[in-house]
């Protein structure tokens, strides 16, 4: 295989998995680690990959921008539904349970799955509040504040002041980035502040994120890995990446 062909496959694999390692690629292509490092350096120089310790990630993963709600709704829909269903298995079975659901396309799929023993849901998601209110079988507390057009999430001091007074049983939070080193992150400081406040007022915190979020590191960290009770993700996450998170102290549930 020529270097150009190998490098094309490396980029394709990195975009599919979210990350590639030198050791795995050397074995896969039956070349030396030094050859793979040169490939990764070349691809990094062309702006296709970004080097990280032991390998590389797609260049677009290291970014500040975030996708719109509409575009995220259509990405990995089956995986997100599987994650939401798996997350329901972590919910304590106790009458009168209180739950937080933040604004996200994966967490939004929880709205139709919540069991009858959940009595109150707190959310900063306009769309989630509408779906939950339409059910008619539980109380919904919609946090106030400014609505971000991009995510349809309420942010700002009105939301934060309410969250500082609450104590709920469980918080389900979405994330833009998952990293053993950087924790869970999001591009927007205002949304990050609300996520952080939600985590602090919950007895248990579960983060929901599909495998494409792995190794994304965004501007604002809202939780360290040891501040979260479990990450629920999908089976596309390579076993070695899940193990890396577990070594860092995080429980990883694969949907």
JSON list of C-alpha atoms in Angstrom, two decimals:
[
{"chain": "A", "resi": 1, "resn": "UNK", "atom": "CA", "xyz": [0.00, 0.00, 0.00]},
{"chain": "A", "resi": 2, "resn": "UNK", "atom": "CA", "xyz": [1.30, 3.43, -0.93]},
{"chain": "A", "resi": 3, "resn": "UNK", "atom": "CA", "xyz": [1.65, 6.12, 1.73]},
{"chain": "A", "resi": 4, "resn": "UNK", "atom": "CA", "xyz": [-1.11, 8.22, 0.15]},
{"chain": "A", "resi": 5, "resn": "UNK", "atom": "CA", "xyz": [-3.57, 5.31, 0.27]},
{"chain": "A", "resi": 6, "resn": "UNK", "atom": "CA", "xyz": [-2.63, 4.49, 3.86]},
{"chain": "A", "resi": 7, "resn": "UNK", "atom": "CA", "xyz": [-3.03, 8.11, 4.92]},
{"chain": "A", "resi": 8, "resn": "UNK", "atom": "CA", "xyz": [-6.45, 8.29, 3.28]},
{"chain": "A", "resi": 9, "resn": "UNK", "atom": "CA", "xyz": [-7.55, 5.23, 5.26]},
{"chain": "A", "resi": 10, "resn": "UNK", "atom": "CA", "xyz": [-6.11, 6.70, 8.46]},
{"chain": "A", "resi": 11, "resn": "UNK", "atom": "CA", "xyz": [-8.20, 9.87, 8.05]},
{"chain": "A", "resi": 12, "resn": "UNK", "atom": "CA", "xyz": [-11.33, 7.83, 7.28]},
{"chain": "A", "resi": 13, "resn": "UNK", "atom": "CA", "xyz": [-10.76, 5.65, 10.35]},
{"chain": "A", "resi": 14, "resn": "UNK", "atom": "CA", "xyz": [-10.09, 8.65, 12.60]},
{"chain": "A", "resi": 15, "resn": "UNK", "atom": "CA", "xyz": [-13.31, 10.32, 11.51]},
{"chain": "A", "resi": 16, "resn": "UNK", "atom": "CA", "xyz": [-15.27, 7.13, 12.05]},
{"chain": "A", "resi": 17, "resn": "UNK", "atom": "CA", "xyz": [-13.86, 6.27, 15.48]},
{"chain": "A", "resi": 18, "resn": "UNK", "atom": "CA", "xyz": [-13.05, 9.74, 16.77]},
{"chain": "A", "resi": 19, "resn": "UNK", "atom": "CA", "xyz": [-9.42, 8.82, 17.47]},
{"chain": "A", "resi": 20, "resn": "UNK", "atom": "CA", "xyz": [-6.63, 6.57, 16.17]},
{"chain": "A", "resi": 21, "resn": "UNK", "atom": "CA", "xyz": [-3.55, 5.31, 17.99]},
{"chain": "A", "resi": 22, "resn": "UNK", "atom": "CA", "xyz": [-0.06, 4.78, 16.64]},
{"chain": "A", "resi": 23, "resn": "UNK", "atom": "CA", "xyz": [0.09, 1.22, 17.99]},
{"chain": "A", "resi": 24, "resn": "UNK", "atom": "CA", "xyz": [-3.24, 0.17, 16.49]},
{"chain": "A", "resi": 25, "resn": "UNK", "atom": "CA", "xyz": [-2.46, 1.67, 13.09]},
{"chain": "A", "resi": 26, "resn": "UNK", "atom": "CA", "xyz": [1.01, 0.10, 12.97]},
{"chain": "A", "resi": 27, "resn": "UNK", "atom": "CA", "xyz": [-0.54, -3.31, 13.55]},
{"chain": "A", "resi": 28, "resn": "UNK", "atom": "CA", "xyz": [-3.39, -2.72, 11.13]},
{"chain": "A", "resi": 29, "resn": "UNK", "atom": "CA", "xyz": [-1.16, -1.63, 8.24]},
{"chain": "A", "resi": 30, "resn": "UNK", "atom": "CA", "xyz": [1.80, -3.86, 9.18]},
{"chain": "A", "resi": 31, "resn": "UNK", "atom": "CA", "xyz": [4.28, -0.99, 9.27]},
{"chain": "A", "resi": 32, "resn": "UNK", "atom": "CA", "xyz": [6.52, 0.43, 11.98]},
{"chain": "A", "resi": 33, "resn": "UNK", "atom": "CA", "xyz": [5.27, 2.93, 14.56]},
{"chain": "A", "resi": 34, "resn": "UNK", "atom": "CA", "xyz": [7.75, 5.42, 13.12]},
{"chain": "A", "resi": 35, "resn": "UNK", "atom": "CA", "xyz": [6.04, 5.16, 9.72]},
{"chain": "A", "resi": 36, "resn": "UNK", "atom": "CA", "xyz": [2.66, 5.84, 11.31]},
{"chain": "A", "resi": 37, "resn": "UNK", "atom": "CA", "xyz": [4.04, 8.82, 13.23]},
{"chain": "A", "resi": 38, "resn": "UNK", "atom": "CA", "xyz": [5.31, 10.28, 9.96]},
{"chain": "A", "resi": 39, "resn": "UNK", "atom": "CA", "xyz": [1.89, 9.71, 8.41]},
{"chain": "A", "resi": 40, "resn": "UNK", "atom": "CA", "xyz": [0.17, 11.45, 11.31]},
{"chain": "A", "resi": 41, "resn": "UNK", "atom": "CA", "xyz": [2.62, 14.34, 11.19]},
{"chain": "A", "resi": 42, "resn": "UNK", "atom": "CA", "xyz": [1.97, 14.73, 7.46]},
{"chain": "A", "resi": 43, "resn": "UNK", "atom": "CA", "xyz": [-1.80, 14.64, 7.94]},
{"chain": "A", "resi": 44, "resn": "UNK", "atom": "CA", "xyz": [-1.54, 17.11, 10.80]},
{"chain": "A", "resi": 45, "resn": "UNK", "atom": "CA", "xyz": [0.48, 19.43, 8.59]},
{"chain": "A", "resi": 46, "resn": "UNK", "atom": "CA", "xyz": [-2.28, 19.29, 5.98]},
{"chain": "A", "resi": 47, "resn": "UNK", "atom": "CA", "xyz": [-4.91, 20.17, 8.57]},
{"chain": "A", "resi": 48, "resn": "UNK", "atom": "CA", "xyz": [-6.70, 16.81, 8.39]},
{"chain": "A", "resi": 49, "resn": "UNK", "atom": "CA", "xyz": [-5.75, 15.47, 11.84]},
{"chain": "A", "resi": 50, "resn": "UNK", "atom": "CA", "xyz": [-4.64, 16.91, 15.16]},
{"chain": "A", "resi": 51, "resn": "UNK", "atom": "CA", "xyz": [-1.93, 15.06, 17.06]},
{"chain": "A", "resi": 52, "resn": "UNK", "atom": "CA", "xyz": [-2.70, 13.93, 20.61]},
{"chain": "A", "resi": 53, "resn": "UNK", "atom": "CA", "xyz": [-0.71, 11.74, 22.98]},
{"chain": "A", "resi": 54, "resn": "UNK", "atom": "CA", "xyz": [-0.23, 8.34, 21.37]},
{"chain": "A", "resi": 55, "resn": "UNK", "atom": "CA", "xyz": [-2.15, 9.08, 18.19]},
{"chain": "A", "resi": 56, "resn": "UNK", "atom": "CA", "xyz": [-4.42, 11.63, 16.53]},
{"chain": "A", "resi": 57, "resn": "UNK", "atom": "CA", "xyz": [-7.99, 12.90, 16.32]},
{"chain": "A", "resi": 58, "resn": "UNK", "atom": "CA", "xyz": [-9.84, 14.57, 13.44]},
{"chain": "A", "resi": 59, "resn": "UNK", "atom": "CA", "xyz": [-8.83, 18.22, 13.21]},
{"chain": "A", "resi": 60, "resn": "UNK", "atom": "CA", "xyz": [-12.44, 19.33, 13.47]},
{"chain": "A", "resi": 61, "resn": "UNK", "atom": "CA", "xyz": [-12.74, 17.82, 16.96]},
{"chain": "A", "resi": 62, "resn": "UNK", "atom": "CA", "xyz": [-10.59, 20.54, 18.51]},
{"chain": "A", "resi": 63, "resn": "UNK", "atom": "CA", "xyz": [-12.96, 23.45, 17.99]},
{"chain": "A", "resi": 64, "resn": "UNK", "atom": "CA", "xyz": [-14.96, 26.15, 19.68]},
{"chain": "A", "resi": 65, "resn": "UNK", "atom": "CA", "xyz": [-17.97, 26.13, 17.35]},
{"chain": "A", "resi": 66, "resn": "UNK", "atom": "CA", "xyz": [-21.00, 23.96, 18.00]},
{"chain": "A", "resi": 67, "resn": "UNK", "atom": "CA", "xyz": [-23.54, 22.43, 15.67]},
{"chain": "A", "resi": 68, "resn": "UNK", "atom": "CA", "xyz": [-27.13, 23.61, 15.52]},
{"chain": "A", "resi": 69, "resn": "UNK", "atom": "CA", "xyz": [-29.92, 21.73, 17.29]},
{"chain": "A", "resi": 70, "resn": "UNK", "atom": "CA", "xyz": [-31.42, 20.63, 13.96]},
{"chain": "A", "resi": 71, "resn": "UNK", "atom": "CA", "xyz": [-28.15, 19.16, 12.68]},
{"chain": "A", "resi": 72, "resn": "UNK", "atom": "CA", "xyz": [-27.52, 17.33, 15.96]},
{"chain": "A", "resi": 73, "resn": "UNK", "atom": "CA", "xyz": [-31.03, 15.89, 15.98]},
{"chain": "A", "resi": 74, "resn": "UNK", "atom": "CA", "xyz": [-30.28, 13.97, 12.78]},
{"chain": "A", "resi": 75, "resn": "UNK", "atom": "CA", "xyz": [-26.85, 12.66, 13.77]},
{"chain": "A", "resi": 76, "resn": "UNK", "atom": "CA", "xyz": [-26.60, 9.12, 15.23]},
{"chain": "A", "resi": 77, "resn": "UNK", "atom": "CA", "xyz": [-30.34, 8.86, 16.06]},
{"chain": "A", "resi": 78, "resn": "UNK", "atom": "CA", "xyz": [-30.31, 5.10, 16.74]},
{"chain": "A", "resi": 79, "resn": "UNK", "atom": "CA", "xyz": [-27.30, 5.38, 19.04]},
{"chain": "A", "resi": 80, "resn": "UNK", "atom": "CA", "xyz": [-28.86, 8.27, 20.96]},
{"chain": "A", "resi": 81, "resn": "UNK", "atom": "CA", "xyz": [-32.08, 6.36, 21.51]},
{"chain": "A", "resi": 82, "resn": "UNK", "atom": "CA", "xyz": [-30.13, 3.32, 22.71]},
{"chain": "A", "resi": 83, "resn": "UNK", "atom": "CA", "xyz": [-28.20, 5.54, 25.11]},
{"chain": "A", "resi": 84, "resn": "UNK", "atom": "CA", "xyz": [-31.40, 7.04, 26.49]},
{"chain": "A", "resi": 85, "resn": "UNK", "atom": "CA", "xyz": [-32.91, 3.60, 27.05]},
{"chain": "A", "resi": 86, "resn": "UNK", "atom": "CA", "xyz": [-29.76, 2.41, 28.82]},
{"chain": "A", "resi": 87, "resn": "UNK", "atom": "CA", "xyz": [-29.81, 5.52, 31.00]},
{"chain": "A", "resi": 88, "resn": "UNK", "atom": "CA", "xyz": [-33.29, 4.60, 32.21]},
{"chain": "A", "resi": 89, "resn": "UNK", "atom": "CA", "xyz": [-31.75, 1.46, 33.68]},
{"chain": "A", "resi": 90, "resn": "UNK", "atom": "CA", "xyz": [-29.70, 3.65, 36.03]},
{"chain": "A", "resi": 91, "resn": "UNK", "atom": "CA", "xyz": [-32.72, 5.51, 37.37]},
{"chain": "A", "resi": 92, "resn": "UNK", "atom": "CA", "xyz": [-33.53, 4.58, 41.00]},
{"chain": "A", "resi": 93, "resn": "UNK", "atom": "CA", "xyz": [-36.96, 2.96, 41.39]},
{"chain": "A", "resi": 94, "resn": "UNK", "atom": "CA", "xyz": [-38.46, 5.17, 44.04]},
{"chain": "A", "resi": 95, "resn": "UNK", "atom": "CA", "xyz": [-41.80, 6.98, 44.10]},
{"chain": "A", "resi": 96, "resn": "UNK", "atom": "CA", "xyz": [-41.60, 10.75, 43.92]},
{"chain": "A", "resi": 97, "resn": "UNK", "atom": "CA", "xyz": [-38.25, 10.81, 42.11]},
{"chain": "A", "resi": 98, "resn": "UNK", "atom": "CA", "xyz": [-37.02, 14.25, 41.00]},
{"chain": "A", "resi": 99, "resn": "UNK", "atom": "CA", "xyz": [-34.96, 14.54, 37.84]},
{"chain": "A", "resi": 100, "resn": "UNK", "atom": "CA", "xyz": [-33.05, 17.17, 35.86]},
{"chain": "A", "resi": 101, "resn": "UNK", "atom": "CA", "xyz": [-32.83, 16.89, 32.07]},
{"chain": "A", "resi": 102, "resn": "UNK", "atom": "CA", "xyz": [-30.62, 19.42, 30.35]},
{"chain": "A", "resi": 103, "resn": "UNK", "atom": "CA", "xyz": [-30.85, 20.72, 26.79]},
{"chain": "A", "resi": 104, "resn": "UNK", "atom": "CA", "xyz": [-29.43, 18.15, 24.40]},
{"chain": "A", "resi": 105, "resn": "UNK", "atom": "CA", "xyz": [-30.45, 15.84, 21.59]},
{"chain": "A", "resi": 106, "resn": "UNK", "atom": "CA", "xyz": [-29.52, 12.69, 23.51]},
{"chain": "A", "resi": 107, "resn": "UNK", "atom": "CA", "xyz": [-31.02, 13.78, 26.83]},
{"chain": "A", "resi": 108, "resn": "UNK", "atom": "CA", "xyz": [-34.12, 14.94, 24.95]},
{"chain": "A", "resi": 109, "resn": "UNK", "atom": "CA", "xyz": [-34.88, 11.34, 24.06]},
{"chain": "A", "resi": 110, "resn": "UNK", "atom": "CA", "xyz": [-35.46, 10.64, 27.75]},
{"chain": "A", "resi": 111, "resn": "UNK", "atom": "CA", "xyz": [-38.70, 12.63, 27.76]},
{"chain": "A", "resi": 112, "resn": "UNK", "atom": "CA", "xyz": [-40.86, 9.83, 26.38]},
{"chain": "A", "resi": 113, "resn": "UNK", "atom": "CA", "xyz": [-39.09, 7.13, 28.40]},
{"chain": "A", "resi": 114, "resn": "UNK", "atom": "CA", "xyz": [-39.37, 8.44, 31.97]},
{"chain": "A", "resi": 115, "resn": "UNK", "atom": "CA", "xyz": [-41.26, 5.94, 34.18]},
{"chain": "A", "resi": 116, "resn": "UNK", "atom": "CA", "xyz": [-44.32, 6.65, 36.27]},
{"chain": "A", "resi": 117, "resn": "UNK", "atom": "CA", "xyz": [-42.39, 6.96, 39.53]},
{"chain": "A", "resi": 118, "resn": "UNK", "atom": "CA", "xyz": [-40.75, 10.22, 38.37]},
{"chain": "A", "resi": 119, "resn": "UNK", "atom": "CA", "xyz": [-42.85, 13.03, 39.84]},
{"chain": "A", "resi": 120, "resn": "UNK", "atom": "CA", "xyz": [-40.95, 16.19, 38.80]},
{"chain": "A", "resi": 121, "resn": "UNK", "atom": "CA", "xyz": [-38.61, 17.09, 35.94]},
{"chain": "A", "resi": 122, "resn": "UNK", "atom": "CA", "xyz": [-36.53, 20.27, 35.92]},
{"chain": "A", "resi": 123, "resn": "UNK", "atom": "CA", "xyz": [-35.21, 21.34, 32.53]},
{"chain": "A", "resi": 124, "resn": "UNK", "atom": "CA", "xyz": [-33.67, 24.26, 30.67]},
{"chain": "A", "resi": 125, "resn": "UNK", "atom": "CA", "xyz": [-34.69, 22.84, 27.29]},
{"chain": "A", "resi": 126, "resn": "UNK", "atom": "CA", "xyz": [-37.61, 24.51, 25.54]},
{"chain": "A", "resi": 127, "resn": "UNK", "atom": "CA", "xyz": [-38.35, 21.42, 23.43]},
{"chain": "A", "resi": 128, "resn": "UNK", "atom": "CA", "xyz": [-38.03, 19.03, 26.39]},
{"chain": "A", "resi": 129, "resn": "UNK", "atom": "CA", "xyz": [-40.41, 21.14, 28.47]},
{"chain": "A", "resi": 130, "resn": "UNK", "atom": "CA", "xyz": [-43.00, 21.01, 25.68]},
{"chain": "A", "resi": 131, "resn": "UNK", "atom": "CA", "xyz": [-42.70, 17.23, 25.31]},
{"chain": "A", "resi": 132, "resn": "UNK", "atom": "CA", "xyz": [-42.86, 16.63, 29.05]},
{"chain": "A", "resi": 133, "resn": "UNK", "atom": "CA", "xyz": [-45.82, 18.94, 29.56]},
{"chain": "A", "resi": 134, "resn": "UNK", "atom": "CA", "xyz": [-47.70, 17.12, 26.80]},
{"chain": "A", "resi": 135, "resn": "UNK", "atom": "CA", "xyz": [-47.42, 13.86, 28.75]},
{"chain": "A", "resi": 136, "resn": "UNK", "atom": "CA", "xyz": [-49.66, 15.17, 31.51]},
{"chain": "A", "resi": 137, "resn": "UNK", "atom": "CA", "xyz": [-48.47, 12.65, 34.13]},
{"chain": "A", "resi": 138, "resn": "UNK", "atom": "CA", "xyz": [-45.71, 14.61, 35.87]},
{"chain": "A", "resi": 139, "resn": "UNK", "atom": "CA", "xyz": [-44.78, 18.10, 37.01]},
{"chain": "A", "resi": 140, "resn": "UNK", "atom": "CA", "xyz": [-42.42, 20.15, 34.85]},
{"chain": "A", "resi": 141, "resn": "UNK", "atom": "CA", "xyz": [-40.27, 23.03, 36.07]},
{"chain": "A", "resi": 142, "resn": "UNK", "atom": "CA", "xyz": [-38.93, 25.11, 33.19]},
{"chain": "A", "resi": 143, "resn": "UNK", "atom": "CA", "xyz": [-35.90, 27.17, 34.17]},
{"chain": "A", "resi": 144, "resn": "UNK", "atom": "CA", "xyz": [-36.05, 30.82, 33.18]},
{"chain": "A", "resi": 145, "resn": "UNK", "atom": "CA", "xyz": [-33.42, 32.96, 31.54]},
{"chain": "A", "resi": 146, "resn": "UNK", "atom": "CA", "xyz": [-32.25, 33.86, 28.06]},
{"chain": "A", "resi": 147, "resn": "UNK", "atom": "CA", "xyz": [-32.95, 31.27, 25.35]},
{"chain": "A", "resi": 148, "resn": "UNK", "atom": "CA", "xyz": [-29.93, 30.41, 23.21]},
{"chain": "A", "resi": 149, "resn": "UNK", "atom": "CA", "xyz": [-31.09, 30.23, 19.60]},
{"chain": "A", "resi": 150, "resn": "UNK", "atom": "CA", "xyz": [-28.56, 27.55, 18.67]},
{"chain": "A", "resi": 151, "resn": "UNK", "atom": "CA", "xyz": [-29.55, 25.00, 21.33]},
{"chain": "A", "resi": 152, "resn": "UNK", "atom": "CA", "xyz": [-32.96, 26.23, 22.54]},
{"chain": "A", "resi": 153, "resn": "UNK", "atom": "CA", "xyz": [-31.58, 26.17, 26.10]},
{"chain": "A", "resi": 154, "resn": "UNK", "atom": "CA", "xyz": [-32.28, 28.74, 28.80]},
{"chain": "A", "resi": 155, "resn": "UNK", "atom": "CA", "xyz": [-29.15, 30.17, 30.40]},
{"chain": "A", "resi": 156, "resn": "UNK", "atom": "CA", "xyz": [-28.12, 32.99, 32.68]},
{"chain": "A", "resi": 157, "resn": "UNK", "atom": "CA", "xyz": [-28.71, 34.11, 36.24]},
{"chain": "A", "resi": 158, "resn": "UNK", "atom": "CA", "xyz": [-32.45, 33.31, 36.40]},
{"chain": "A", "resi": 159, "resn": "UNK", "atom": "CA", "xyz": [-31.68, 29.64, 35.72]},
{"chain": "A", "resi": 160, "resn": "UNK", "atom": "CA", "xyz": [-28.63, 29.58, 37.97]},
{"chain": "A", "resi": 161, "resn": "UNK", "atom": "CA", "xyz": [-30.40, 31.21, 40.93]},
{"chain": "A", "resi": 162, "resn": "UNK", "atom": "CA", "xyz": [-33.11, 28.54, 40.90]},
{"chain": "A", "resi": 163, "resn": "UNK", "atom": "CA", "xyz": [-30.61, 25.69, 40.57]},
{"chain": "A", "resi": 164, "resn": "UNK", "atom": "CA", "xyz": [-28.66, 26.96, 43.59]},
{"chain": "A", "resi": 165, "resn": "UNK", "atom": "CA", "xyz": [-31.77, 26.38, 45.71]},
{"chain": "A", "resi": 166, "resn": "UNK", "atom": "CA", "xyz": [-32.63, 22.90, 44.41]},
{"chain": "A", "resi": 167, "resn": "UNK", "atom": "CA", "xyz": [-31.72, 19.39, 45.48]},
{"chain": "A", "resi": 168, "resn": "UNK", "atom": "CA", "xyz": [-32.84, 16.67, 43.07]},
{"chain": "A", "resi": 169, "resn": "UNK", "atom": "CA", "xyz": [-32.29, 12.94, 42.91]},
{"chain": "A", "resi": 170, "resn": "UNK", "atom": "CA", "xyz": [-30.80, 12.57, 39.43]},
{"chain": "A", "resi": 171, "resn": "UNK", "atom": "CA", "xyz": [-29.37, 14.83, 36.73]},
{"chain": "A", "resi": 172, "resn": "UNK", "atom": "CA", "xyz": [-29.05, 13.68, 33.13]},
{"chain": "A", "resi": 173, "resn": "UNK", "atom": "CA", "xyz": [-26.62, 15.90, 31.24]},
{"chain": "A", "resi": 174, "resn": "UNK", "atom": "CA", "xyz": [-25.55, 15.96, 27.63]},
{"chain": "A", "resi": 175, "resn": "UNK", "atom": "CA", "xyz": [-22.02, 16.84, 26.58]},
{"chain": "A", "resi": 176, "resn": "UNK", "atom": "CA", "xyz": [-20.14, 18.07, 23.53]},
{"chain": "A", "resi": 177, "resn": "UNK", "atom": "CA", "xyz": [-16.81, 16.67, 24.65]},
{"chain": "A", "resi": 178, "resn": "UNK", "atom": "CA", "xyz": [-15.61, 13.61, 26.57]},
{"chain": "A", "resi": 179, "resn": "UNK", "atom": "CA", "xyz": [-11.99, 13.32, 27.68]},
{"chain": "A", "resi": 180, "resn": "UNK", "atom": "CA", "xyz": [-10.23, 11.39, 30.42]},
{"chain": "A", "resi": 181, "resn": "UNK", "atom": "CA", "xyz": [-7.95, 14.39, 30.97]},
{"chain": "A", "resi": 182, "resn": "UNK", "atom": "CA", "xyz": [-10.30, 17.34, 30.36]},
{"chain": "A", "resi": 183, "resn": "UNK", "atom": "CA", "xyz": [-13.53, 15.79, 31.62]},
{"chain": "A", "resi": 184, "resn": "UNK", "atom": "CA", "xyz": [-16.87, 16.83, 30.11]},
{"chain": "A", "resi": 185, "resn": "UNK", "atom": "CA", "xyz": [-17.00, 20.06, 28.15]},
{"chain": "A", "resi": 186, "resn": "UNK", "atom": "CA", "xyz": [-19.13, 22.37, 26.03]},
{"chain": "A", "resi": 187, "resn": "UNK", "atom": "CA", "xyz": [-18.33, 25.38, 23.83]},
{"chain": "A", "resi": 188, "resn": "UNK", "atom": "CA", "xyz": [-20.56, 27.98, 25.48]},
{"chain": "A", "resi": 189, "resn": "UNK", "atom": "CA", "xyz": [-19.66, 29.47, 28.90]},
{"chain": "A", "resi": 190, "resn": "UNK", "atom": "CA", "xyz": [-23.29, 30.26, 29.76]},
{"chain": "A", "resi": 191, "resn": "UNK", "atom": "CA", "xyz": [-24.53, 26.77, 28.97]},
{"chain": "A", "resi": 192, "resn": "UNK", "atom": "CA", "xyz": [-21.51, 25.32, 30.76]},
{"chain": "A", "resi": 193, "resn": "UNK", "atom": "CA", "xyz": [-22.42, 27.27, 33.90]},
{"chain": "A", "resi": 194, "resn": "UNK", "atom": "CA", "xyz": [-25.95, 25.84, 33.87]},
{"chain": "A", "resi": 195, "resn": "UNK", "atom": "CA", "xyz": [-24.67, 22.29, 33.37]},
{"chain": "A", "resi": 196, "resn": "UNK", "atom": "CA", "xyz": [-22.24, 22.76, 36.27]},
{"chain": "A", "resi": 197, "resn": "UNK", "atom": "CA", "xyz": [-25.02, 24.04, 38.53]},
{"chain": "A", "resi": 198, "resn": "UNK", "atom": "CA", "xyz": [-27.25, 21.12, 37.54]},
{"chain": "A", "resi": 199, "resn": "UNK", "atom": "CA", "xyz": [-24.53, 18.65, 38.46]},
{"chain": "A", "resi": 200, "resn": "UNK", "atom": "CA", "xyz": [-23.99, 20.28, 41.84]},
{"chain": "A", "resi": 201, "resn": "UNK", "atom": "CA", "xyz": [-27.64, 20.12, 42.88]},
{"chain": "A", "resi": 202, "resn": "UNK", "atom": "CA", "xyz": [-28.12, 16.42, 42.03]},
{"chain": "A", "resi": 203, "resn": "UNK", "atom": "CA", "xyz": [-27.48, 13.41, 44.26]},
{"chain": "A", "resi": 204, "resn": "UNK", "atom": "CA", "xyz": [-26.50, 11.39, 41.17]},
{"chain": "A", "resi": 205, "resn": "UNK", "atom": "CA", "xyz": [-25.13, 12.70, 37.88]},
{"chain": "A", "resi": 206, "resn": "UNK", "atom": "CA", "xyz": [-25.26, 10.74, 34.62]},
{"chain": "A", "resi": 207, "resn": "UNK", "atom": "CA", "xyz": [-23.74, 12.11, 31.44]},
{"chain": "A", "resi": 208, "resn": "UNK", "atom": "CA", "xyz": [-25.14, 10.91, 28.11]},
{"chain": "A", "resi": 209, "resn": "UNK", "atom": "CA", "xyz": [-22.95, 11.18, 25.03]},
{"chain": "A", "resi": 210, "resn": "UNK", "atom": "CA", "xyz": [-22.48, 9.15, 21.87]},
{"chain": "A", "resi": 211, "resn": "UNK", "atom": "CA", "xyz": [-19.04, 7.84, 20.95]},
{"chain": "A", "resi": 212, "resn": "UNK", "atom": "CA", "xyz": [-18.36, 10.64, 18.47]},
{"chain": "A", "resi": 213, "resn": "UNK", "atom": "CA", "xyz": [-17.90, 12.98, 21.47]},
{"chain": "A", "resi": 214, "resn": "UNK", "atom": "CA", "xyz": [-14.85, 11.05, 22.69]},
{"chain": "A", "resi": 215, "resn": "UNK", "atom": "CA", "xyz": [-11.64, 13.11, 22.74]},
{"chain": "A", "resi": 216, "resn": "UNK", "atom": "CA", "xyz": [-13.48, 16.33, 21.93]},
{"chain": "A", "resi": 217, "resn": "UNK", "atom": "CA", "xyz": [-12.19, 19.05, 24.23]},
{"chain": "A", "resi": 218, "resn": "UNK", "atom": "CA", "xyz": [-14.22, 22.25, 24.24]},
{"chain": "A", "resi": 219, "resn": "UNK", "atom": "CA", "xyz": [-13.68, 25.61, 25.89]},
{"chain": "A", "resi": 220, "resn": "UNK", "atom": "CA", "xyz": [-15.71, 25.09, 29.07]},
{"chain": "A", "resi": 221, "resn": "UNK", "atom": "CA", "xyz": [-15.36, 22.08, 31.35]},
{"chain": "A", "resi": 222, "resn": "UNK", "atom": "CA", "xyz": [-18.52, 21.58, 33.39]},
{"chain": "A", "resi": 223, "resn": "UNK", "atom": "CA", "xyz": [-17.51, 18.37, 35.23]},
{"chain": "A", "resi": 224, "resn": "UNK", "atom": "CA", "xyz": [-14.43, 16.29, 35.92]},
{"chain": "A", "resi": 225, "resn": "UNK", "atom": "CA", "xyz": [-14.70, 12.56, 35.31]},
{"chain": "A", "resi": 226, "resn": "UNK", "atom": "CA", "xyz": [-14.71, 11.88, 39.07]},
{"chain": "A", "resi": 227, "resn": "UNK", "atom": "CA", "xyz": [-17.66, 14.24, 39.56]},
{"chain": "A", "resi": 228, "resn": "UNK", "atom": "CA", "xyz": [-19.95, 12.06, 37.45]},
{"chain": "A", "resi": 229, "resn": "UNK", "atom": "CA", "xyz": [-21.54, 8.79, 38.57]},
{"chain": "A", "resi": 230, "resn": "UNK", "atom": "CA", "xyz": [-21.58, 7.26, 35.09]},
{"chain": "A", "resi": 231, "resn": "UNK", "atom": "CA", "xyz": [-21.17, 7.99, 31.41]},
{"chain": "A", "resi": 232, "resn": "UNK", "atom": "CA", "xyz": [-23.70, 6.30, 29.14]},
{"chain": "A", "resi": 233, "resn": "UNK", "atom": "CA", "xyz": [-22.44, 5.94, 25.58]},
{"chain": "A", "resi": 234, "resn": "UNK", "atom": "CA", "xyz": [-22.83, 3.62, 22.61]},
{"chain": "A", "resi": 235, "resn": "UNK", "atom": "CA", "xyz": [-21.04, 0.52, 21.39]},
{"chain": "A", "resi": 236, "resn": "UNK", "atom": "CA", "xyz": [-19.01, 2.42, 18.79]},
{"chain": "A", "resi": 237, "resn": "UNK", "atom": "CA", "xyz": [-16.67, 3.53, 21.58]},
{"chain": "A", "resi": 238, "resn": "UNK", "atom": "CA", "xyz": [-13.52, 1.37, 21.27]},
{"chain": "A", "resi": 239, "resn": "UNK", "atom": "CA", "xyz": [-12.88, -0.84, 24.29]},
{"chain": "A", "resi": 240, "resn": "UNK", "atom": "CA", "xyz": [-9.49, 0.73, 24.94]},
{"chain": "A", "resi": 241, "resn": "UNK", "atom": "CA", "xyz": [-11.06, 4.20, 25.09]},
{"chain": "A", "resi": 242, "resn": "UNK", "atom": "CA", "xyz": [-13.69, 3.00, 27.55]},
{"chain": "A", "resi": 243, "resn": "UNK", "atom": "CA", "xyz": [-10.97, 1.42, 29.67]},
{"chain": "A", "resi": 244, "resn": "UNK", "atom": "CA", "xyz": [-9.02, 4.69, 29.66]},
{"chain": "A", "resi": 245, "resn": "UNK", "atom": "CA", "xyz": [-12.05, 6.44, 31.14]},
{"chain": "A", "resi": 246, "resn": "UNK", "atom": "CA", "xyz": [-12.52, 3.70, 33.72]},
{"chain": "A", "resi": 247, "resn": "UNK", "atom": "CA", "xyz": [-8.89, 4.00, 34.80]},
{"chain": "A", "resi": 248, "resn": "UNK", "atom": "CA", "xyz": [-9.53, 7.72, 35.29]},
{"chain": "A", "resi": 249, "resn": "UNK", "atom": "CA", "xyz": [-12.27, 6.78, 37.77]},
{"chain": "A", "resi": 250, "resn": "UNK", "atom": "CA", "xyz": [-15.40, 6.93, 35.61]},
{"chain": "A", "resi": 251, "resn": "UNK", "atom": "CA", "xyz": [-18.09, 4.26, 35.37]},
{"chain": "A", "resi": 252, "resn": "UNK", "atom": "CA", "xyz": [-18.84, 3.66, 31.69]},
{"chain": "A", "resi": 253, "resn": "UNK", "atom": "CA", "xyz": [-22.13, 2.09, 30.62]},
{"chain": "A", "resi": 254, "resn": "UNK", "atom": "CA", "xyz": [-22.28, 0.87, 27.01]},
{"chain": "A", "resi": 255, "resn": "UNK", "atom": "CA", "xyz": [-25.74, 0.92, 25.41]}
]
